[in-house]
PDB file of C-alpha atoms and ligand atoms in Angstrom:
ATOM      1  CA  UNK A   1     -26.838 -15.485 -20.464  1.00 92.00           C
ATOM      2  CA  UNK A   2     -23.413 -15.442 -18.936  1.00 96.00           C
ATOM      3  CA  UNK A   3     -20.975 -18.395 -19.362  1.00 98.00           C
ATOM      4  CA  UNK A   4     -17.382 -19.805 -18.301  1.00 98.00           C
ATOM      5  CA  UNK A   5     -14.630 -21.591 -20.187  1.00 97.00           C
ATOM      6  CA  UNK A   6     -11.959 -22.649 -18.318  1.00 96.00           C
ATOM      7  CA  UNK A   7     -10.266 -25.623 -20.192  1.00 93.00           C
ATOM      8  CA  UNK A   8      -6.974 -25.568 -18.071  1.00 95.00           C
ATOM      9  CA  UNK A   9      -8.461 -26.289 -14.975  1.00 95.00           C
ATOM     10  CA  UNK A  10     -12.098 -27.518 -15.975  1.00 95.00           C
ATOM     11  CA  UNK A  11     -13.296 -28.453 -12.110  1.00 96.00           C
ATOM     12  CA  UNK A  12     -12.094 -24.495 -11.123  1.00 95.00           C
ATOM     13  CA  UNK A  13     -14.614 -23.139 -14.088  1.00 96.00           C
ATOM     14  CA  UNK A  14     -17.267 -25.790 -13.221  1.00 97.00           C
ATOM     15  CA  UNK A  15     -17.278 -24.429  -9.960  1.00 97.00           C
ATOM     16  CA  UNK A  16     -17.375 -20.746 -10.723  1.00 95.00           C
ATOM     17  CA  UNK A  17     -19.955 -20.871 -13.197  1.00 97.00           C
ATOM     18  CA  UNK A  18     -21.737 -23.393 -10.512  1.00 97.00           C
ATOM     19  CA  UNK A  19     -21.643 -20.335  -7.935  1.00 96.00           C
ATOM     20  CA  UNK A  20     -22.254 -17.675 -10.494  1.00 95.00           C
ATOM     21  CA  UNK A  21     -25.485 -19.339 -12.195  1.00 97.00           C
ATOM     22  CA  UNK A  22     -23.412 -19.378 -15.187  1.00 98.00           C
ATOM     23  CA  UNK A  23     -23.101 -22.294 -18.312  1.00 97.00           C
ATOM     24  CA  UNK A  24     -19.585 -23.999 -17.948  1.00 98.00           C
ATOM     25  CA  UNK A  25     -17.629 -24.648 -21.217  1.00 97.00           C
ATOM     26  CA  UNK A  26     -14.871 -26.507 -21.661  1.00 94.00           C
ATOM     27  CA  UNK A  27     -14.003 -25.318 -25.416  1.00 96.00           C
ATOM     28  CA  UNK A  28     -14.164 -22.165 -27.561  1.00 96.00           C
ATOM     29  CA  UNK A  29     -16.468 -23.539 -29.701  1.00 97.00           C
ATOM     30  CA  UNK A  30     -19.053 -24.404 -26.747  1.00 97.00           C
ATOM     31  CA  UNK A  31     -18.950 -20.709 -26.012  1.00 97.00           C
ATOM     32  CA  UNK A  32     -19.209 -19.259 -29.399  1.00 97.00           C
ATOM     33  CA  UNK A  33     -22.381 -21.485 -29.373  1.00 97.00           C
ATOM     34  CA  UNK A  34     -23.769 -19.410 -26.430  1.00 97.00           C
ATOM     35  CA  UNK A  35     -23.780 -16.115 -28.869  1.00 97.00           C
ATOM     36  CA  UNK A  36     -21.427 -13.928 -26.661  1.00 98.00           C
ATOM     37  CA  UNK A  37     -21.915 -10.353 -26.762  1.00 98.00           C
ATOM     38  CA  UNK A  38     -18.453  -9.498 -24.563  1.00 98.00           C
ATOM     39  CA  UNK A  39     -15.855 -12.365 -24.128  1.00 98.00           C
ATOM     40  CA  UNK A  40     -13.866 -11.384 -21.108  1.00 98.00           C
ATOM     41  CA  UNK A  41     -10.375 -12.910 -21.470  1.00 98.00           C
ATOM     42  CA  UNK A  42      -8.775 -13.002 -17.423  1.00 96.00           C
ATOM     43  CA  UNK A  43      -7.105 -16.629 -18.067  1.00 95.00           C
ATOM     44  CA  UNK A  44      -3.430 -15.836 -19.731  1.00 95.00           C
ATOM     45  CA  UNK A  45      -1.415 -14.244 -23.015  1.00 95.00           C
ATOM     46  CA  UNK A  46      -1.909 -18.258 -24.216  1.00 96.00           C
ATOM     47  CA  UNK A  47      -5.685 -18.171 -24.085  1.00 97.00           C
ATOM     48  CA  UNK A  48      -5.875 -14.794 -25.549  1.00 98.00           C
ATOM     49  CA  UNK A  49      -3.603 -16.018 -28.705  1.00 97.00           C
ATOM     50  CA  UNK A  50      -6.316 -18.593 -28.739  1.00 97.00           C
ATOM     51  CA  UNK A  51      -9.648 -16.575 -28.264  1.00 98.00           C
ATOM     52  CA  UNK A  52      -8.945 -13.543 -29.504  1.00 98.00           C
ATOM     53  CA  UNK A  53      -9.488 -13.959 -33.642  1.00 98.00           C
ATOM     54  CA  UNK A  54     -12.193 -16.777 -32.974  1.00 98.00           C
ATOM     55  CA  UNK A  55     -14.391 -14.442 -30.620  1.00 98.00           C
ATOM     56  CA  UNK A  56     -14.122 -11.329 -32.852  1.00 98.00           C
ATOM     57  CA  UNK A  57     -15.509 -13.187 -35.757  1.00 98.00           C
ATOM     58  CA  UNK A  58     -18.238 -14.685 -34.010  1.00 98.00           C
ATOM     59  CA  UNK A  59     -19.146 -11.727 -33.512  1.00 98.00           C
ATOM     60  CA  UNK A  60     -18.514 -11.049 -29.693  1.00 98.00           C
ATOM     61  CA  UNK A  61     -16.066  -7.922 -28.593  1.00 98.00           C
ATOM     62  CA  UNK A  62     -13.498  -8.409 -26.690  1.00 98.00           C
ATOM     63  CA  UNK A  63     -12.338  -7.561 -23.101  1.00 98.00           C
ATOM     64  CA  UNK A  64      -8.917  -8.222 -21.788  1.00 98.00           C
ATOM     65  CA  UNK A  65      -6.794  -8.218 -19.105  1.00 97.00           C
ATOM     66  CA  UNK A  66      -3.317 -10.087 -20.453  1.00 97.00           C
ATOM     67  CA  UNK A  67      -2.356  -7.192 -22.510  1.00 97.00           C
ATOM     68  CA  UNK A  68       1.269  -8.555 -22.579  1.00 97.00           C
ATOM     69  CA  UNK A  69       0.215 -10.782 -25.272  1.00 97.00           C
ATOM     70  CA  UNK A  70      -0.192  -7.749 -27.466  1.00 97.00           C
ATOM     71  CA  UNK A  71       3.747  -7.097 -27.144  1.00 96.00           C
ATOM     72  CA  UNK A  72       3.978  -9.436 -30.491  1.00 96.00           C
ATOM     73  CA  UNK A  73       2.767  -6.838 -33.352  1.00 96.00           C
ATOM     74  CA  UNK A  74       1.924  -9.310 -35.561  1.00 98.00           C
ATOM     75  CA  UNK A  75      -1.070 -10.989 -33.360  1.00 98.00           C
ATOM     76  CA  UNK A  76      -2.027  -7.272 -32.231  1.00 98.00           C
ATOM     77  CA  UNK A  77      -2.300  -6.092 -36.178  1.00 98.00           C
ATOM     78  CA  UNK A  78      -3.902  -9.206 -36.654  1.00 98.00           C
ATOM     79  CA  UNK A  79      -6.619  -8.385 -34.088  1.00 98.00           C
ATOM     80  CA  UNK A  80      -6.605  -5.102 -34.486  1.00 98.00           C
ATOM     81  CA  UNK A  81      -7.454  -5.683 -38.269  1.00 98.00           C
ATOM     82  CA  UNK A  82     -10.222  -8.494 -37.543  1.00 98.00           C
ATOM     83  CA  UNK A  83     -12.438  -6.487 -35.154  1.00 98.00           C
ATOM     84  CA  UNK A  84     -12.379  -3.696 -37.999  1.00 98.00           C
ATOM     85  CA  UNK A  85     -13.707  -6.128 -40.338  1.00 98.00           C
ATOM     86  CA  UNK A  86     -16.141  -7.461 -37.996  1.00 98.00           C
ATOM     87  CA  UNK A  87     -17.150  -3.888 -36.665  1.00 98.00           C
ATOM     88  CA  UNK A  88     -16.326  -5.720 -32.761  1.00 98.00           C
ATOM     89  CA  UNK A  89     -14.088  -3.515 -30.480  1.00 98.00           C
ATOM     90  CA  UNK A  90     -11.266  -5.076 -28.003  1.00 98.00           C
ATOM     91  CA  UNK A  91     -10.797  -3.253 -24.719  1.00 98.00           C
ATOM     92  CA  UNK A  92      -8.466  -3.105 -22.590  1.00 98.00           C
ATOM     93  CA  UNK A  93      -9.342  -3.428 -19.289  1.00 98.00           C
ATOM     94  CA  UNK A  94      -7.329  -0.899 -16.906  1.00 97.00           C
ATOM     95  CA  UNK A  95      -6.362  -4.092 -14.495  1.00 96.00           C
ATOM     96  CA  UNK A  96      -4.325  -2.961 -11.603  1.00 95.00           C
ATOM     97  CA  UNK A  97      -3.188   0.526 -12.552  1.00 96.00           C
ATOM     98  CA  UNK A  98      -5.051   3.448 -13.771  1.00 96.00           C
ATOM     99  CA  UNK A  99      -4.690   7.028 -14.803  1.00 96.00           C
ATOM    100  CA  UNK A 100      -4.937   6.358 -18.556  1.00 97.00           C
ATOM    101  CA  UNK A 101      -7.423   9.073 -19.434  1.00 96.00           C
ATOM    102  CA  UNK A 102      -4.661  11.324 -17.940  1.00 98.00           C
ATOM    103  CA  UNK A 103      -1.887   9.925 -19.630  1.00 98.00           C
ATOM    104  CA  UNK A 104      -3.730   9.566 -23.255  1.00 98.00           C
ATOM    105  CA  UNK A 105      -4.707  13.152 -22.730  1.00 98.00           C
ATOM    106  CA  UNK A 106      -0.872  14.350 -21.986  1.00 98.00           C
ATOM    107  CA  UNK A 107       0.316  12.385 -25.211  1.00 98.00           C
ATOM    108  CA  UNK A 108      -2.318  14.643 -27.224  1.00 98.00           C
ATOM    109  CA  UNK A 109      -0.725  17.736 -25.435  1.00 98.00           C
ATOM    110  CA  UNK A 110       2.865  16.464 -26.634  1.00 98.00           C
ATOM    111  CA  UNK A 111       6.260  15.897 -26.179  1.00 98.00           C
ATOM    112  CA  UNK A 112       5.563  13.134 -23.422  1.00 98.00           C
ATOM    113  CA  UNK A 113       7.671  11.172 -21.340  1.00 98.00           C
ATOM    114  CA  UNK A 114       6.297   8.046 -19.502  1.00 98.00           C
ATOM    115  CA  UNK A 115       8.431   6.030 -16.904  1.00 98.00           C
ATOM    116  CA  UNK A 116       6.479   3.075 -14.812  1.00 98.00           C
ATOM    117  CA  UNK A 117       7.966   1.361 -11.644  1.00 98.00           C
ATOM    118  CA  UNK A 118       6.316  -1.542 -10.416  1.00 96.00           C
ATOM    119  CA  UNK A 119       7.257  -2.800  -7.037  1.00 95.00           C
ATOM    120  CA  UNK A 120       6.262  -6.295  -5.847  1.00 92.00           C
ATOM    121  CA  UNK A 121       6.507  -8.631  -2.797  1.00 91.00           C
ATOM    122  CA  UNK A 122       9.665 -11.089  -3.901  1.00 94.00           C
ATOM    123  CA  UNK A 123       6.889 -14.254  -3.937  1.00 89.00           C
ATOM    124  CA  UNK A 124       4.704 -12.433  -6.785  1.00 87.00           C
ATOM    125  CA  UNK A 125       7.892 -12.202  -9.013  1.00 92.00           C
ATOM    126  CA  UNK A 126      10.038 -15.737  -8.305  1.00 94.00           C
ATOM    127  CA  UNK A 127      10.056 -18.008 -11.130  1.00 95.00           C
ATOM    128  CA  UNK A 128      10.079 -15.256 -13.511  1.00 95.00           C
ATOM    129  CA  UNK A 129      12.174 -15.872 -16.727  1.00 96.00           C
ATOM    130  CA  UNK A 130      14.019 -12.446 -16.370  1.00 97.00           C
ATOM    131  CA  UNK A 131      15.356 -13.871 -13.219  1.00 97.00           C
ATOM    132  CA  UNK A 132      16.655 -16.714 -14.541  1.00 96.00           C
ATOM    133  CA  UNK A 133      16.740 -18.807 -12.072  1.00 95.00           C
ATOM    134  CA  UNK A 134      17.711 -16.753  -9.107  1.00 95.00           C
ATOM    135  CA  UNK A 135      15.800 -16.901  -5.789  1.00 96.00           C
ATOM    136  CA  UNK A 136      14.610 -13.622  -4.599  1.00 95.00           C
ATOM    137  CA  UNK A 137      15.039 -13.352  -0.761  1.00 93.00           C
ATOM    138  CA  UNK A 138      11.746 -13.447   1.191  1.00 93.00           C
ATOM    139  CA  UNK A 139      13.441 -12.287   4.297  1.00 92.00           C
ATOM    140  CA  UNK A 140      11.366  -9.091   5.189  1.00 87.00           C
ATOM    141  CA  UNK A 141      14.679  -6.907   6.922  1.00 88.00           C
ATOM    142  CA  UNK A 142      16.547  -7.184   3.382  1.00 91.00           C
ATOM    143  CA  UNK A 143      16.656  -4.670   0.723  1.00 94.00           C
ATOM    144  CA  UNK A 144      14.746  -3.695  -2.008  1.00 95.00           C
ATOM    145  CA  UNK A 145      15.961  -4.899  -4.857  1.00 96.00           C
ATOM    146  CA  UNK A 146      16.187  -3.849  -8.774  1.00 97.00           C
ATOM    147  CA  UNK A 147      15.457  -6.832 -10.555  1.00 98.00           C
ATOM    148  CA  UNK A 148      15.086  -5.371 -14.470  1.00 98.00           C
ATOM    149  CA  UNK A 149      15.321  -1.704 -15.494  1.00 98.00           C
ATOM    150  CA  UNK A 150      14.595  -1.637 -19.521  1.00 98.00           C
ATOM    151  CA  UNK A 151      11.395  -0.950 -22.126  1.00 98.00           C
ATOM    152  CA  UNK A 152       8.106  -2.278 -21.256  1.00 98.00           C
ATOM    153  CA  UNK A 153       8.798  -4.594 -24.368  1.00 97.00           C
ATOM    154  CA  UNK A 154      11.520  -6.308 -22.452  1.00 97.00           C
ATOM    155  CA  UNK A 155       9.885  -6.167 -19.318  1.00 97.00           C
ATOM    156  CA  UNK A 156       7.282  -8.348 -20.740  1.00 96.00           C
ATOM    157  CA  UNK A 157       9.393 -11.184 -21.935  1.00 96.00           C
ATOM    158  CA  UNK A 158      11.178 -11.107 -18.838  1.00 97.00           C
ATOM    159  CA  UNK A 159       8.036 -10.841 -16.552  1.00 95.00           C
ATOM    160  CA  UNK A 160       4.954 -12.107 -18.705  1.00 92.00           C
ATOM    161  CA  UNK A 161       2.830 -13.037 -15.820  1.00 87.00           C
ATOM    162  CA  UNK A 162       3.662  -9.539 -13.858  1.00 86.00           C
ATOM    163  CA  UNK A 163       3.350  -6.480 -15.892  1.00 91.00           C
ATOM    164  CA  UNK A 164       0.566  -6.046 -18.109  1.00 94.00           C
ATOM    165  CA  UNK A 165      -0.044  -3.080 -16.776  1.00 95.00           C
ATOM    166  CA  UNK A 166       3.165  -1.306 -18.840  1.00 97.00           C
ATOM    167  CA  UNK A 167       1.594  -3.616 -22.022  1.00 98.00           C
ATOM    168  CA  UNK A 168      -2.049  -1.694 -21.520  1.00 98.00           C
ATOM    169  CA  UNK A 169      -0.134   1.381 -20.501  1.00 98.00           C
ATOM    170  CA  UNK A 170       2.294   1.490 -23.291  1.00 98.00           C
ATOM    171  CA  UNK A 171      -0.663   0.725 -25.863  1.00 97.00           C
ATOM    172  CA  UNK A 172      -2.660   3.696 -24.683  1.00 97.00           C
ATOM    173  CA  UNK A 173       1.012   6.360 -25.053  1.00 98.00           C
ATOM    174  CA  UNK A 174       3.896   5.863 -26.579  1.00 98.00           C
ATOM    175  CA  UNK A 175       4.180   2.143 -27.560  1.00 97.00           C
ATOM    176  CA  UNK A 176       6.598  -1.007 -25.734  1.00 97.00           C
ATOM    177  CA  UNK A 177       9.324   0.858 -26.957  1.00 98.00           C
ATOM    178  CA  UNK A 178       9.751   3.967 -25.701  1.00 98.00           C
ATOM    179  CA  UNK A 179       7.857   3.406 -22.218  1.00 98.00           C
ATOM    180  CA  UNK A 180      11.029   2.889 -19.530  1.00 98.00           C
ATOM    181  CA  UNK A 181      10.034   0.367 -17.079  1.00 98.00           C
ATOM    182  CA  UNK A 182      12.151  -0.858 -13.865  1.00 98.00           C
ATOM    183  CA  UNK A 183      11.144  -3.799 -11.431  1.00 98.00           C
ATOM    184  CA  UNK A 184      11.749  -3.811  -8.305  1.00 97.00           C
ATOM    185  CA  UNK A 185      11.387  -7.087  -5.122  1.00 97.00           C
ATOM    186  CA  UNK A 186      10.345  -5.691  -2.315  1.00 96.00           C
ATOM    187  CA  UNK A 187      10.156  -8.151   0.678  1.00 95.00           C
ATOM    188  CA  UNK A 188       8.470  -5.718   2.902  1.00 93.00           C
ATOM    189  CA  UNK A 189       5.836  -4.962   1.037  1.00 91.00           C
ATOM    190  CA  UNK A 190       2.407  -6.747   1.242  1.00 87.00           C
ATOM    191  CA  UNK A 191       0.986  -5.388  -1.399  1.00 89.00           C
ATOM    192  CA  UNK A 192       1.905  -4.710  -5.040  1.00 92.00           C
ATOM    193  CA  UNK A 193       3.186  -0.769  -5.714  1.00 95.00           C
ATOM    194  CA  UNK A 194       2.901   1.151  -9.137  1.00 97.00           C
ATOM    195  CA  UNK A 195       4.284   4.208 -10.227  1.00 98.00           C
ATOM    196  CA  UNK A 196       3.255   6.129 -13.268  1.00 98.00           C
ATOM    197  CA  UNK A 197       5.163   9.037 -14.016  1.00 98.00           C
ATOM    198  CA  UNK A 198       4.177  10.988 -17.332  1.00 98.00           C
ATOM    199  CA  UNK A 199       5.975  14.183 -18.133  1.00 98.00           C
ATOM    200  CA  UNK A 200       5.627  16.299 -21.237  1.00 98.00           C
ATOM    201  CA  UNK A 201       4.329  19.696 -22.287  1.00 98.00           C
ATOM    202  CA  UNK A 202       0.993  19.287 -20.049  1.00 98.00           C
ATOM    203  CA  UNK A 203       3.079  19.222 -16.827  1.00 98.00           C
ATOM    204  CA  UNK A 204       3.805  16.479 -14.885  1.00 98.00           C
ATOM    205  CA  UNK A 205       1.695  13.747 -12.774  1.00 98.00           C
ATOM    206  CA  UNK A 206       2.902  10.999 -10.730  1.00 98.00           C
ATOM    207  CA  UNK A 207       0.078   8.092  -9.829  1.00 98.00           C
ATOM    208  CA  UNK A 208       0.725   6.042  -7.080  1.00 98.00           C
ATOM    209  CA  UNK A 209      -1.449   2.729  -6.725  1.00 97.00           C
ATOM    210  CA  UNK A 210      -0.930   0.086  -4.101  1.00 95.00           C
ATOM    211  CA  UNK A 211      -2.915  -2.737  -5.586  1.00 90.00           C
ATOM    212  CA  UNK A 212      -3.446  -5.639  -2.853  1.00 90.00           C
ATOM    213  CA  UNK A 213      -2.890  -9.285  -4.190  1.00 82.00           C
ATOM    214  CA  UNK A 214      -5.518 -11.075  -4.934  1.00 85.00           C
ATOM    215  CA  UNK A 215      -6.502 -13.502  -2.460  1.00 86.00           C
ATOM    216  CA  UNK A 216      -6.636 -16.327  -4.884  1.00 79.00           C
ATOM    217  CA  UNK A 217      -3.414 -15.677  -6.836  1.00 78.00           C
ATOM    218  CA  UNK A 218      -0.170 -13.602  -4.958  1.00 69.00           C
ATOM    219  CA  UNK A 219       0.901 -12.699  -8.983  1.00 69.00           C
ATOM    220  CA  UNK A 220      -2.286 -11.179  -9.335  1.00 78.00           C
ATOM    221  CA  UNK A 221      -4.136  -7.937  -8.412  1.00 88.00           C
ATOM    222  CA  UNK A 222      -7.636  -7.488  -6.496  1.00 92.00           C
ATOM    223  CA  UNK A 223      -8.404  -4.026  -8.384  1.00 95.00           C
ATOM    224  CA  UNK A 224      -8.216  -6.123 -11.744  1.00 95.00           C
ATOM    225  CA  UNK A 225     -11.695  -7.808 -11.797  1.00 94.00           C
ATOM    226  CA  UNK A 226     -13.050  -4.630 -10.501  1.00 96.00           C
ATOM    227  CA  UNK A 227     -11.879  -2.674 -13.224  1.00 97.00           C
ATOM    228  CA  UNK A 228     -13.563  -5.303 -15.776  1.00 97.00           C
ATOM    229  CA  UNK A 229     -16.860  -4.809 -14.181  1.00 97.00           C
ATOM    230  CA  UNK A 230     -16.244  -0.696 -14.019  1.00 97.00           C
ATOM    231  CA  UNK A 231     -15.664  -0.781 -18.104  1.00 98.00           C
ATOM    232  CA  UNK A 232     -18.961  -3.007 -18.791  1.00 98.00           C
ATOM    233  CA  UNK A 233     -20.551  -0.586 -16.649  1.00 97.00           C
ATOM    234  CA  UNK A 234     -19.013   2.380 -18.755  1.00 97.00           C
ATOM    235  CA  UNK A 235     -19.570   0.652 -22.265  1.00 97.00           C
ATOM    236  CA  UNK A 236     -23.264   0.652 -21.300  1.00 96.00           C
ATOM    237  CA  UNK A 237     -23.794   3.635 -19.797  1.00 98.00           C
ATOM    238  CA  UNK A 238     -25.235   6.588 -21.990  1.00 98.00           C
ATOM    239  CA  UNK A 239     -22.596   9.167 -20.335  1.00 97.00           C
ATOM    240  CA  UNK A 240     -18.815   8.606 -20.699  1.00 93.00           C
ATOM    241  CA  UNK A 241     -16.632   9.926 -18.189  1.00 92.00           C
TER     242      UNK A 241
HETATM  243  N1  NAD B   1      -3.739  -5.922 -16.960  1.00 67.07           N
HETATM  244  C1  NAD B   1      -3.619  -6.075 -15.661  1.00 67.07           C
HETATM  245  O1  NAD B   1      -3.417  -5.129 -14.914  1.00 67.07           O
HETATM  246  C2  NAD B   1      -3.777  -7.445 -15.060  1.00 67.07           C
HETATM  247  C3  NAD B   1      -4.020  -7.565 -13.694  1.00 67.07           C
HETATM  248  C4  NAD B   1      -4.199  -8.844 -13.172  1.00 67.07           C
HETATM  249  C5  NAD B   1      -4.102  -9.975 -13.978  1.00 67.07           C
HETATM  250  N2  NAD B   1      -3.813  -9.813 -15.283  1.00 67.07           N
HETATM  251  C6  NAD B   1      -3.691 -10.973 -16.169  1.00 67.07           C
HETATM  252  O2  NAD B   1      -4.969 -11.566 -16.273  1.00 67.07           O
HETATM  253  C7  NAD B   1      -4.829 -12.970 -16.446  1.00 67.07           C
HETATM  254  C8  NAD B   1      -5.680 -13.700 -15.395  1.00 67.07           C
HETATM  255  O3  NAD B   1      -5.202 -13.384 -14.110  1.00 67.07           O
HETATM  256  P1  NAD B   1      -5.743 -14.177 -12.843  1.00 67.07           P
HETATM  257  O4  NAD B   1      -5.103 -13.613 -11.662  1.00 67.07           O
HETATM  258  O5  NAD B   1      -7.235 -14.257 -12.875  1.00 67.07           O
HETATM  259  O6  NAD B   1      -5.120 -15.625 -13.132  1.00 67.07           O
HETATM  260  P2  NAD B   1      -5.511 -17.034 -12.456  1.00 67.07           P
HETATM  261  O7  NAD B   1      -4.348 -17.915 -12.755  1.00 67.07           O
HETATM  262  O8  NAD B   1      -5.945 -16.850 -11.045  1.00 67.07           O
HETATM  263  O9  NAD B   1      -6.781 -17.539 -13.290  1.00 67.07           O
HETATM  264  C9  NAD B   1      -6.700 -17.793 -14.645  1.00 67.07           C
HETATM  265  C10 NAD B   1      -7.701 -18.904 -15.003  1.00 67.07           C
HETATM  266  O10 NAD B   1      -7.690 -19.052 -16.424  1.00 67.07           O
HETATM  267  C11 NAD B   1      -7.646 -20.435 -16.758  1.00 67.07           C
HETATM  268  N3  NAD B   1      -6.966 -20.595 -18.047  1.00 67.07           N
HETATM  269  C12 NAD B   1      -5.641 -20.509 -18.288  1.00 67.07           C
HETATM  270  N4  NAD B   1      -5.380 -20.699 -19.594  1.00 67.07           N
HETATM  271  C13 NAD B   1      -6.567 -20.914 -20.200  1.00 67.07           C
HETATM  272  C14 NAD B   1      -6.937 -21.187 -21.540  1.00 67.07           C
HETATM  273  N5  NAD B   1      -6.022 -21.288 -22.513  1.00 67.07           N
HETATM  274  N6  NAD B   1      -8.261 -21.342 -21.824  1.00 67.07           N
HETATM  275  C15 NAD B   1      -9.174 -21.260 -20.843  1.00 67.07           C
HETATM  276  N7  NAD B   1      -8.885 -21.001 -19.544  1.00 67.07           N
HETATM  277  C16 NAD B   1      -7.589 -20.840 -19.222  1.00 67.07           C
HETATM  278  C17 NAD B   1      -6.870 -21.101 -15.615  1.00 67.07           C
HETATM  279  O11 NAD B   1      -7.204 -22.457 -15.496  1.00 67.07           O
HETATM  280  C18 NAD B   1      -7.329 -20.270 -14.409  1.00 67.07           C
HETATM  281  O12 NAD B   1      -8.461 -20.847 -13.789  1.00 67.07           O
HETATM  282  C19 NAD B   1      -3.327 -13.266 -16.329  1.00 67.07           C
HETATM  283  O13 NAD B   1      -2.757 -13.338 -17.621  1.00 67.07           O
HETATM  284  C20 NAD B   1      -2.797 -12.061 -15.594  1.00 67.07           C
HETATM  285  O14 NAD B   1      -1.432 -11.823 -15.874  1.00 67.07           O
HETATM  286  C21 NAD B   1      -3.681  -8.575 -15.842  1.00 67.07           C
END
């Protein structure tokens, strides 16, 4: 049985679950009743704060996407430390990036170095906090333009809804604070550009992704509900690559 909770915008998750031949809930609780095997958080750091502890001791694991959330140690410890007691994993989807298994291998190797720059059309970043209240110009013939250059623990309370990927990124290395992140608006651009660079005693790699928007959501990525489905498909497959 599949289902759908969507209590922020009920009529959206009626709808999906409607198209999807899935049961629509409009609390935690109704889901919990369905006996969830994976609950797959792609809503926002909010519902995960809310989900997260509830789902892992009703027994479901956990799949998520707003990894930002886990910049506050206390709720990832807290998390962390409930899904050991309730033998239930959390994973962390790879969302619009990847090259983790790389990166988690170079850490192993030593001495490692990871710097991410994440390059976005001005509309996916306006309204951001870390902007605080400037207006990015849309005008395609201006410049790039460096709009935060910090950690990736700063990066997320300056750009919750935009980087995730240095959260997920910095969770599978070196931690929020000692990953360098820097931000940049690009107003040519049409889709979203990450750069990974990892160096350390392994060598060097540089991964490139350009991640087009989702269609739905400009401050979101296309490649992130496919890499949900790719790491159910890996979880229950007999051969891990
Ligand atoms: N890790 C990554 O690389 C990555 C990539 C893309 C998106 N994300 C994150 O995934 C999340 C979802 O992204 P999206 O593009 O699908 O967003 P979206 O806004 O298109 O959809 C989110 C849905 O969740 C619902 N929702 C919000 N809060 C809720 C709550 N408390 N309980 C139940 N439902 C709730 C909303 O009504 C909405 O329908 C965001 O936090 C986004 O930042 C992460």
């Amino acid at each position: 049985m599949t289902a759908v909770l969507d209590s922020v915008a009920p009529q959206k998750g009626r709808r999906l679950a409607q198209e999807t031949g899935a049961v629509f809930c409009s609390t935690v609780d109704e889901l919990l009743e369905t006996s969830p095997e994976y609950v797959i958080e792609a809503a926002s750091g909010t519902a995960l704060r809310q989900i997260a502890i509830p789902c892992l001791r009703a027994g479901a694991n956990l799949v998520v996407l707003s990894s930002g959330a886990f910049a506050d140690e206390r709720f990832l410890n807290e998390v962390i430390e409930t899904a050991r007691e309730c033998s239930k994993k959390i994973y962390i989807a790879s969302g619009a990036i990847g090259g983790f298994d790389v990166a988690q291998a170079a850490q192993i190797a030593g001495d490692l170095q990871v710097t991410m720059t994440t390059e976005k059309p001005p509309r996916a970043l306006q309204g951001a906090p870390g902007l605080k209240g400037a207006i990015l110009s849309e005008d395609p013939k201006s410049e790039v333009q460096e709009v935060f250059r910090g950690t990736a623990r700063q990066a997320i309370s300056c750009f919750p809804k935009n980087v995730n990927v240095v959260a997920s990124l910095s969770l599978a290395t070196l931690g929020l604070d000692q990953v360098s992140m820097t931000v940049n608006s690009n107003p040519s651009l049409t889709s979203n550009r990450h750069i990974v660079v990892l160096e350390g005693i392994f060598g060097m790699a540089r991964i490139e992704i350009q991640a087009k928007p989702s269609p739905n959501n400009p401050q979101s990525s296309l490649l992130a509900a496919y890499s949900v489905l790719s790491l159910l498909k890996k979880i229950q497959s007999p051969i891990q690559i």
